[in-house]
PDB file of C-alpha atoms in Angstrom:
ATOM      1  CA  MET D  48       0.000   0.096   0.346  1.00 51.00           C
ATOM      2  CA  ASN D  49       1.299   3.437  -0.889  1.00 56.00           C
ATOM      3  CA  ARG D  50       2.735   5.394   2.046  1.00 58.00           C
ATOM      4  CA  ASP D  51       0.793   8.371   1.782  1.00 61.00           C
ATOM      5  CA  LEU D  52      -2.302   6.551   1.190  1.00 64.00           C
ATOM      6  CA  PHE D  53      -1.649   4.191   4.681  1.00 59.00           C
ATOM      7  CA  VAL D  54      -1.235   7.774   6.700  1.00 60.00           C
ATOM      8  CA  LYS D  55      -4.349   9.335   5.274  1.00 66.00           C
ATOM      9  CA  ILE D  56      -6.449   6.299   6.227  1.00 65.00           C
ATOM     10  CA  ALA D  57      -4.585   5.675   9.884  1.00 62.00           C
ATOM     11  CA  ILE D  58      -5.809   9.750  10.487  1.00 65.00           C
ATOM     12  CA  ARG D  59      -8.928   8.971   9.446  1.00 68.00           C
ATOM     13  CA  LEU D  60      -9.354   5.996  11.698  1.00 66.00           C
ATOM     14  CA  GLY D  61      -7.692   7.840  14.351  1.00 69.00           C
ATOM     15  CA  VAL D  62      -4.731   5.566  15.158  1.00 63.00           C
ATOM     16  CA  TYR D  63      -2.274   7.855  13.207  1.00 63.00           C
ATOM     17  CA  LYS D  64      -0.165   8.415  16.918  1.00 67.00           C
ATOM     18  CA  SER D  65       0.059   4.565  17.607  1.00 69.00           C
ATOM     19  CA  MET D  66       1.178   4.006  14.053  1.00 65.00           C
ATOM     20  CA  MET D  67       3.827   6.127  14.141  1.00 66.00           C
ATOM     21  CA  LYS D  68       5.135   5.397  17.462  1.00 66.00           C
ATOM     22  CA  ILE D  69       5.316   1.417  16.206  1.00 62.00           C
ATOM     23  CA  ASP D  70       7.089   2.724  13.337  1.00 58.00           C
ATOM     24  CA  ASN D  71       9.504   5.084  15.369  1.00 63.00           C
ATOM     25  CA  ARG D  72      10.208   1.982  17.280  1.00 63.00           C
ATOM     26  CA  ILE D  73      11.349  -0.454  13.749  1.00 60.00           C
ATOM     27  CA  GLN D  74      12.987   2.788  12.829  1.00 66.00           C
ATOM     28  CA  MET D  75      15.058   2.947  15.928  1.00 65.00           C
ATOM     29  CA  ARG D  76      16.178  -0.526  16.295  1.00 69.00           C
ATOM     30  CA  LYS D  77      17.770   0.161  12.689  1.00 70.00           C
ATOM     31  CA  GLN D  78      18.981   3.106  13.508  1.00 71.00           C
ATOM     32  CA  ASN D  79      20.638   1.831  16.573  1.00 75.00           C
ATOM     33  CA  LYS D  80      22.422  -1.158  14.456  1.00 85.00           C
ATOM     34  CA  ALA D  81      24.053   1.298  11.971  1.00 86.00           C
ATOM     35  CA  PHE D  82      24.763   3.759  14.679  1.00 90.00           C
ATOM     36  CA  ALA D  83      27.167   0.945  16.929  1.00 88.00           C
ATOM     37  CA  LEU D  84      29.034   0.169  13.271  1.00 91.00           C
ATOM     38  CA  TYR D  85      29.302   3.693  11.660  1.00 95.00           C
ATOM     39  CA  GLY D  86      28.166   6.024  14.417  1.00 95.00           C
ATOM     40  CA  LEU D  87      32.146   7.496  14.640  1.00 96.00           C
ATOM     41  CA  GLU D  88      33.075   6.629  11.268  1.00 97.00           C
ATOM     42  CA  ALA D  89      30.330   9.307  10.439  1.00 97.00           C
ATOM     43  CA  LEU D  90      31.191  12.274  12.828  1.00 97.00           C
ATOM     44  CA  ARG D  91      35.041  11.893  11.721  1.00 98.00           C
ATOM     45  CA  THR D  92      33.746  12.005   7.615  1.00 98.00           C
ATOM     46  CA  ALA D  93      31.551  14.949   8.829  1.00 98.00           C
ATOM     47  CA  ASP D  94      34.312  16.638  10.672  1.00 98.00           C
ATOM     48  CA  GLU D  95      37.033  16.050   8.153  1.00 98.00           C
ATOM     49  CA  THR D  96      34.571  17.331   5.616  1.00 98.00           C
ATOM     50  CA  ALA D  97      33.122  20.568   6.965  1.00 98.00           C
ATOM     51  CA  SER D  98      36.946  21.217   8.070  1.00 97.00           C
ATOM     52  CA  LYS D  99      37.993  21.122   4.275  1.00 96.00           C
ATOM     53  CA  CYS D 100      35.226  23.243   3.583  1.00 96.00           C
ATOM     54  CA  GLY D 101      36.469  26.150   6.420  1.00 95.00           C
ATOM     55  CA  CYS D 102      33.386  25.180   8.546  1.00 97.00           C
ATOM     56  CA  ARG D 103      33.627  24.364  12.178  1.00 97.00           C
ATOM     57  CA  LEU D 104      31.419  21.452  13.164  1.00 98.00           C
ATOM     58  CA  PHE D 105      31.047  21.307  16.756  1.00 98.00           C
ATOM     59  CA  LEU D 106      29.372  18.188  18.987  1.00 98.00           C
ATOM     60  CA  ALA D 107      25.846  19.752  20.118  1.00 97.00           C
ATOM     61  CA  PHE D 108      22.915  18.636  22.297  1.00 96.00           C
ATOM     62  CA  GLY D 109      22.819  14.440  23.406  1.00 94.00           C
ATOM     63  CA  THR D 110      26.577  14.175  21.548  1.00 97.00           C
ATOM     64  CA  LEU D 111      27.896  16.801  23.561  1.00 97.00           C
ATOM     65  CA  LEU D 112      26.478  15.424  26.883  1.00 96.00           C
ATOM     66  CA  GLY D 113      27.802  12.198  25.841  1.00 95.00           C
ATOM     67  CA  ALA D 114      31.603  13.371  25.175  1.00 96.00           C
ATOM     68  CA  TYR D 115      31.687  15.459  28.417  1.00 96.00           C
ATOM     69  CA  ARG D 116      29.772  13.056  30.878  1.00 95.00           C
ATOM     70  CA  ASN D 117      30.294   9.565  28.951  1.00 93.00           C
ATOM     71  CA  LYS D 118      33.271   9.831  27.595  1.00 94.00           C
ATOM     72  CA  GLY D 119      31.618   8.535  24.475  1.00 94.00           C
ATOM     73  CA  PHE D 120      28.440   8.184  23.078  1.00 94.00           C
ATOM     74  CA  ILE D 121      25.288   8.087  25.371  1.00 91.00           C
ATOM     75  CA  PRO D 122      24.417   4.334  25.166  1.00 85.00           C
ATOM     76  CA  TYR D 123      20.748   4.752  24.507  1.00 81.00           C
ATOM     77  CA  ASP D 124      21.330   7.895  21.920  1.00 82.00           C
ATOM     78  CA  CYS D 125      21.323   6.726  18.132  1.00 83.00           C
ATOM     79  CA  ASP D 126      21.707   9.630  16.083  1.00 91.00           C
ATOM     80  CA  LEU D 127      24.751  12.460  15.858  1.00 97.00           C
ATOM     81  CA  ASP D 128      24.087  15.961  17.196  1.00 97.00           C
ATOM     82  CA  THR D 129      26.157  18.852  15.822  1.00 98.00           C
ATOM     83  CA  GLY D 130      26.053  22.309  15.544  1.00 98.00           C
ATOM     84  CA  MET D 131      27.404  25.322  13.118  1.00 98.00           C
ATOM     85  CA  MET D 132      27.415  28.763  13.465  1.00 97.00           C
ATOM     86  CA  PHE D 133      25.496  29.550  10.907  1.00 97.00           C
ATOM     87  CA  SER D 134      28.377  32.532  10.123  1.00 96.00           C
ATOM     88  CA  ASP D 135      30.715  29.672   9.043  1.00 96.00           C
ATOM     89  CA  TYR D 136      28.305  28.171   6.703  1.00 97.00           C
ATOM     90  CA  ASN D 137      28.821  28.320   3.073  1.00 95.00           C
ATOM     91  CA  GLU D 138      27.715  27.166  -0.275  1.00 95.00           C
ATOM     92  CA  ASP D 139      30.539  24.479  -0.735  1.00 97.00           C
ATOM     93  CA  PHE D 140      29.461  22.766   2.457  1.00 98.00           C
ATOM     94  CA  ILE D 141      26.514  20.641   1.401  1.00 98.00           C
ATOM     95  CA  PRO D 142      28.317  19.580  -1.736  1.00 98.00           C
ATOM     96  CA  ALA D 143      31.124  18.141  -0.065  1.00 98.00           C
ATOM     97  CA  MET D 144      29.002  16.528   2.556  1.00 98.00           C
ATOM     98  CA  GLU D 145      27.484  14.505  -0.547  1.00 98.00           C
ATOM     99  CA  LYS D 146      30.631  13.752  -1.651  1.00 98.00           C
ATOM    100  CA  SER D 147      31.863  12.311   1.342  1.00 98.00           C
ATOM    101  CA  GLY D 148      28.917  10.010   1.500  1.00 98.00           C
ATOM    102  CA  LEU D 149      26.781  12.223   3.766  1.00 98.00           C
ATOM    103  CA  LYS D 150      23.489  12.400   2.078  1.00 98.00           C
ATOM    104  CA  HIS D 151      21.649  15.588   2.574  1.00 98.00           C
ATOM    105  CA  ILE D 152      17.955  13.950   3.272  1.00 97.00           C
ATOM    106  CA  ARG D 153      16.192  16.970   4.916  1.00 97.00           C
ATOM    107  CA  ARG D 154      16.163  20.942   5.723  1.00 98.00           C
ATOM    108  CA  TYR D 155      14.413  22.853   8.191  1.00 98.00           C
ATOM    109  CA  TYR D 156      13.794  26.539   7.559  1.00 97.00           C
ATOM    110  CA  VAL D 157      11.189  29.385   8.648  1.00 95.00           C
ATOM    111  CA  LYS D 158       9.366  29.993   5.502  1.00 90.00           C
ATOM    112  CA  LYS D 159       8.999  33.776   6.770  1.00 88.00           C
ATOM    113  CA  THR D 160      12.089  35.125   6.804  1.00 91.00           C
ATOM    114  CA  GLY D 161      14.211  32.254   5.037  1.00 93.00           C
ATOM    115  CA  ARG D 162      16.451  31.538   8.302  1.00 95.00           C
ATOM    116  CA  ILE D 163      18.064  27.881   7.469  1.00 97.00           C
ATOM    117  CA  CYS D 164      17.728  25.952  10.838  1.00 97.00           C
ATOM    118  CA  GLU D 165      18.645  22.392  10.754  1.00 98.00           C
ATOM    119  CA  ASP D 166      20.270  20.217   7.934  1.00 98.00           C
ATOM    120  CA  LYS D 167      20.323  16.389   8.546  1.00 98.00           C
ATOM    121  CA  PHE D 168      22.251  13.995   6.486  1.00 98.00           C
ATOM    122  CA  ASP D 169      22.429  10.088   6.533  1.00 97.00           C
ATOM    123  CA  TYR D 170      25.877   8.473   6.500  1.00 97.00           C
ATOM    124  CA  LYS D 171      25.364   4.317   6.242  1.00 95.00           C
ATOM    125  CA  GLY D 172      22.031   4.552   7.932  1.00 94.00           C
ATOM    126  CA  VAL D 173      23.340   6.983  10.521  1.00 95.00           C
ATOM    127  CA  HIS D 174      21.618  10.501  10.939  1.00 95.00           C
ATOM    128  CA  LEU D 175      23.898  13.220  11.553  1.00 97.00           C
ATOM    129  CA  ASP D 176      21.795  16.447  12.376  1.00 98.00           C
ATOM    130  CA  VAL D 177      23.315  20.206  11.665  1.00 98.00           C
ATOM    131  CA  HIS D 178      21.755  22.880  13.821  1.00 98.00           C
ATOM    132  CA  TYR D 179      22.505  26.406  12.728  1.00 98.00           C
ATOM    133  CA  TYR D 180      23.466  28.555  15.617  1.00 98.00           C
ATOM    134  CA  TYR D 181      22.919  32.402  15.461  1.00 97.00           C
ATOM    135  CA  LYS D 182      23.566  35.385  17.976  1.00 96.00           C
ATOM    136  CA  ASP D 183      20.665  36.911  19.943  1.00 93.00           C
ATOM    137  CA  GLU D 184      20.392  40.615  20.732  1.00 92.00           C
ATOM    138  CA  THR D 185      21.684  39.764  24.142  1.00 93.00           C
ATOM    139  CA  GLY D 186      24.999  37.878  22.606  1.00 94.00           C
ATOM    140  CA  ASN D 187      23.615  34.573  23.338  1.00 95.00           C
ATOM    141  CA  LEU D 188      23.672  31.952  20.697  1.00 97.00           C
ATOM    142  CA  TYR D 189      20.174  30.341  19.853  1.00 96.00           C
ATOM    143  CA  CYS D 190      19.282  27.540  17.433  1.00 96.00           C
ATOM    144  CA  ASP D 191      15.721  26.269  16.598  1.00 95.00           C
ATOM    145  CA  LEU D 192      14.242  22.815  17.164  1.00 94.00           C
ATOM    146  CA  CYS D 193      11.198  21.511  15.373  1.00 93.00           C
ATOM    147  CA  LEU D 194       8.588  19.572  16.725  1.00 91.00           C
ATOM    148  CA  PRO D 195       5.511  17.593  15.370  1.00 90.00           C
ATOM    149  CA  HIS D 196       2.650  19.523  14.082  1.00 91.00           C
ATOM    150  CA  GLU D 197      -0.102  19.433  16.591  1.00 88.00           C
ATOM    151  CA  THR D 198      -2.476  17.231  14.415  1.00 88.00           C
ATOM    152  CA  LYS D 199      -1.352  16.982  11.086  1.00 88.00           C
ATOM    153  CA  ASP D 200       0.785  14.391   9.530  1.00 85.00           C
ATOM    154  CA  TRP D 201       4.163  16.158   8.094  1.00 89.00           C
ATOM    155  CA  ARG D 202       3.099  16.331   4.529  1.00 90.00           C
ATOM    156  CA  THR D 203      -0.317  17.856   5.234  1.00 92.00           C
ATOM    157  CA  ALA D 204       1.639  20.320   7.971  1.00 94.00           C
ATOM    158  CA  ASN D 205       3.834  21.069   5.535  1.00 96.00           C
ATOM    159  CA  GLN D 206       1.534  22.463   2.802  1.00 95.00           C
ATOM    160  CA  SER D 207      -0.434  24.399   5.442  1.00 95.00           C
ATOM    161  CA  ASP D 208       0.623  26.076   8.522  1.00 95.00           C
ATOM    162  CA  GLY D 209       4.110  24.215   9.321  1.00 95.00           C
ATOM    163  CA  PHE D 210       5.459  23.135  12.353  1.00 95.00           C
ATOM    164  CA  PRO D 211       5.657  24.077  15.831  1.00 93.00           C
ATOM    165  CA  SER D 212       8.927  24.935  17.288  1.00 93.00           C
ATOM    166  CA  ILE D 213      11.100  25.998  19.965  1.00 93.00           C
ATOM    167  CA  ILE D 214      14.394  27.896  20.505  1.00 93.00           C
ATOM    168  CA  ARG D 215      17.075  26.966  22.655  1.00 94.00           C
ATOM    169  CA  THR D 216      19.867  29.052  23.922  1.00 94.00           C
ATOM    170  CA  CYS D 217      23.305  29.271  25.296  1.00 95.00           C
ATOM    171  CA  PRO D 218      25.935  31.144  26.183  1.00 96.00           C
ATOM    172  CA  ASP D 219      28.172  32.852  23.570  1.00 97.00           C
ATOM    173  CA  THR D 220      31.525  30.678  23.209  1.00 96.00           C
ATOM    174  CA  GLU D 221      34.629  29.868  21.429  1.00 96.00           C
ATOM    175  CA  LEU D 222      35.366  26.884  19.839  1.00 97.00           C
ATOM    176  CA  ASN D 223      38.650  24.440  20.424  1.00 97.00           C
ATOM    177  CA  ARG D 224      39.841  20.895  19.314  1.00 97.00           C
ATOM    178  CA  GLN D 225      39.210  18.390  21.893  1.00 96.00           C
ATOM    179  CA  PRO D 226      39.777  14.525  21.622  1.00 96.00           C
ATOM    180  CA  PHE D 227      36.719  12.643  21.341  1.00 96.00           C
ATOM    181  CA  LEU D 228      37.274   8.959  21.403  1.00 96.00           C
ATOM    182  CA  SER D 229      40.032   7.886  18.943  1.00 96.00           C
ATOM    183  CA  ILE D 230      39.289  11.504  17.223  1.00 97.00           C
ATOM    184  CA  GLU D 231      39.314  15.204  17.989  1.00 96.00           C
ATOM    185  CA  CYS D 232      36.391  17.364  17.469  1.00 96.00           C
ATOM    186  CA  TYR D 233      34.987  21.175  17.946  1.00 98.00           C
ATOM    187  CA  MET D 234      33.564  21.629  21.225  1.00 98.00           C
ATOM    188  CA  PRO D 235      32.310  24.870  23.365  1.00 97.00           C
ATOM    189  CA  THR D 236      34.865  25.892  25.486  1.00 97.00           C
ATOM    190  CA  LYS D 237      32.089  26.321  27.832  1.00 93.00           C
ATOM    191  CA  THR D 238      31.018  22.990  27.678  1.00 96.00           C
ATOM    192  CA  GLU D 239      29.946  22.696  31.481  1.00 96.00           C
ATOM    193  CA  ASP D 240      27.819  25.996  31.016  1.00 96.00           C
ATOM    194  CA  TRP D 241      26.247  24.713  27.623  1.00 96.00           C
ATOM    195  CA  LEU D 242      25.210  21.636  29.492  1.00 96.00           C
ATOM    196  CA  LYS D 243      23.458  23.259  32.410  1.00 95.00           C
ATOM    197  CA  ALA D 244      21.827  25.753  29.688  1.00 94.00           C
ATOM    198  CA  LEU D 245      20.406  22.658  27.907  1.00 93.00           C
ATOM    199  CA  TYR D 246      19.916  20.014  30.384  1.00 92.00           C
ATOM    200  CA  GLY D 247      19.897  21.935  33.858  1.00 91.00           C
ATOM    201  CA  GLU D 248      22.148  21.556  37.000  1.00 92.00           C
ATOM    202  CA  HIS D 249      22.238  17.795  37.188  1.00 91.00           C
ATOM    203  CA  PHE D 250      23.042  16.976  33.612  1.00 92.00           C
ATOM    204  CA  MET D 251      25.722  14.594  35.001  1.00 93.00           C
ATOM    205  CA  THR D 252      23.009  12.230  36.330  1.00 91.00           C
ATOM    206  CA  PRO D 253      22.147  10.105  33.595  1.00 85.00           C
ATOM    207  CA  ASP D 254      18.006   9.947  32.729  1.00 80.00           C
ATOM    208  CA  PRO D 255      17.065   7.280  30.597  1.00 75.00           C
ATOM    209  CA  LYS D 256      13.197   8.458  30.465  1.00 76.00           C
ATOM    210  CA  TRP D 257      14.662  12.135  28.811  1.00 76.00           C
ATOM    211  CA  SER D 258      12.491  13.104  26.003  1.00 76.00           C
ATOM    212  CA  MET D 259      11.848  16.245  23.511  1.00 73.00           C
ATOM    213  CA  ASN D 260       9.159  17.529  26.500  1.00 77.00           C
ATOM    214  CA  ASP D 261      12.089  18.046  28.753  1.00 76.00           C
ATOM    215  CA  HIS D 262      13.512  20.409  25.839  1.00 77.00           C
ATOM    216  CA  LYS D 263      10.247  22.415  25.860  1.00 75.00           C
ATOM    217  CA  LYS D 264      10.460  22.891  29.849  1.00 76.00           C
ATOM    218  CA  ARG D 265      13.435  24.725  29.148  1.00 75.00           C
ATOM    219  CA  ALA D 266      12.717  26.477  25.807  1.00 74.00           C
ATOM    220  CA  GLU D 267      11.991  30.361  25.243  1.00 71.00           C
ATOM    221  CA  ASN D 268       8.612  31.136  23.815  1.00 66.00           C
ATOM    222  CA  HIS D 269       8.550  31.206  20.115  1.00 76.00           C
ATOM    223  CA  ASN D 270       5.952  31.910  17.694  1.00 82.00           C
ATOM    224  CA  GLU D 271       7.786  30.885  14.125  1.00 90.00           C
ATOM    225  CA  ARG D 272       6.878  27.776  12.408  1.00 94.00           C
ATOM    226  CA  LEU D 273       9.122  26.288  10.538  1.00 96.00           C
ATOM    227  CA  TYR D 274       8.939  24.132   7.453  1.00 97.00           C
ATOM    228  CA  ARG D 275      11.152  20.998   5.817  1.00 97.00           C
ATOM    229  CA  ILE D 276      12.344  20.088   2.353  1.00 97.00           C
ATOM    230  CA  GLU D 277      12.973  16.565   1.513  1.00 96.00           C
ATOM    231  CA  TYR D 278      15.891  15.841  -0.991  1.00 95.00           C
TER     232      TYR D 278
END
């Protein structure tokens, strides 16, 4: 059955959210296997490729937390979170990533202003997110995170009112190269301050039940809707 037709039927029957939970679990198992095999390789390839383009790709969110707290990847994490100051971004970045085997699969952006928020790549089944950071009027850095639509499937949402979003803010910081497992990566020099801003004072205590709702609790009010491009 065509996936779009299946989604429409699921929505009409009121079982869309339940079916998506099942589908997400299946996809998570696949990503876990890929991550175990190619997670570090994907990060190294992305870092080397970005550096050749004059871009500094740094560890962010769960990947940064794992590097600081676990000295590796968080055991239950199965994707790579990275960041880039948008001032570093240039037109060579996406083509270079594609040439290195990092397939560009999705982009999130603010339609009203054209601000690019995030690019998502796939490397041998490993998903790598690049969150773009901007400086606000207070001098802090922020990035946008996209949330699922309140009631619609993603295609319908993308063609209508877009997706809700939140802003995560962290203190301005320099970036420096630091060892991570068998490679080196850029990380914020104010790593501890970043992690406190993202996860609270007790970020060193693992929380397997952590979810996107925890991001929402610490997010700033944000009225901009995001849209996505599939590649």
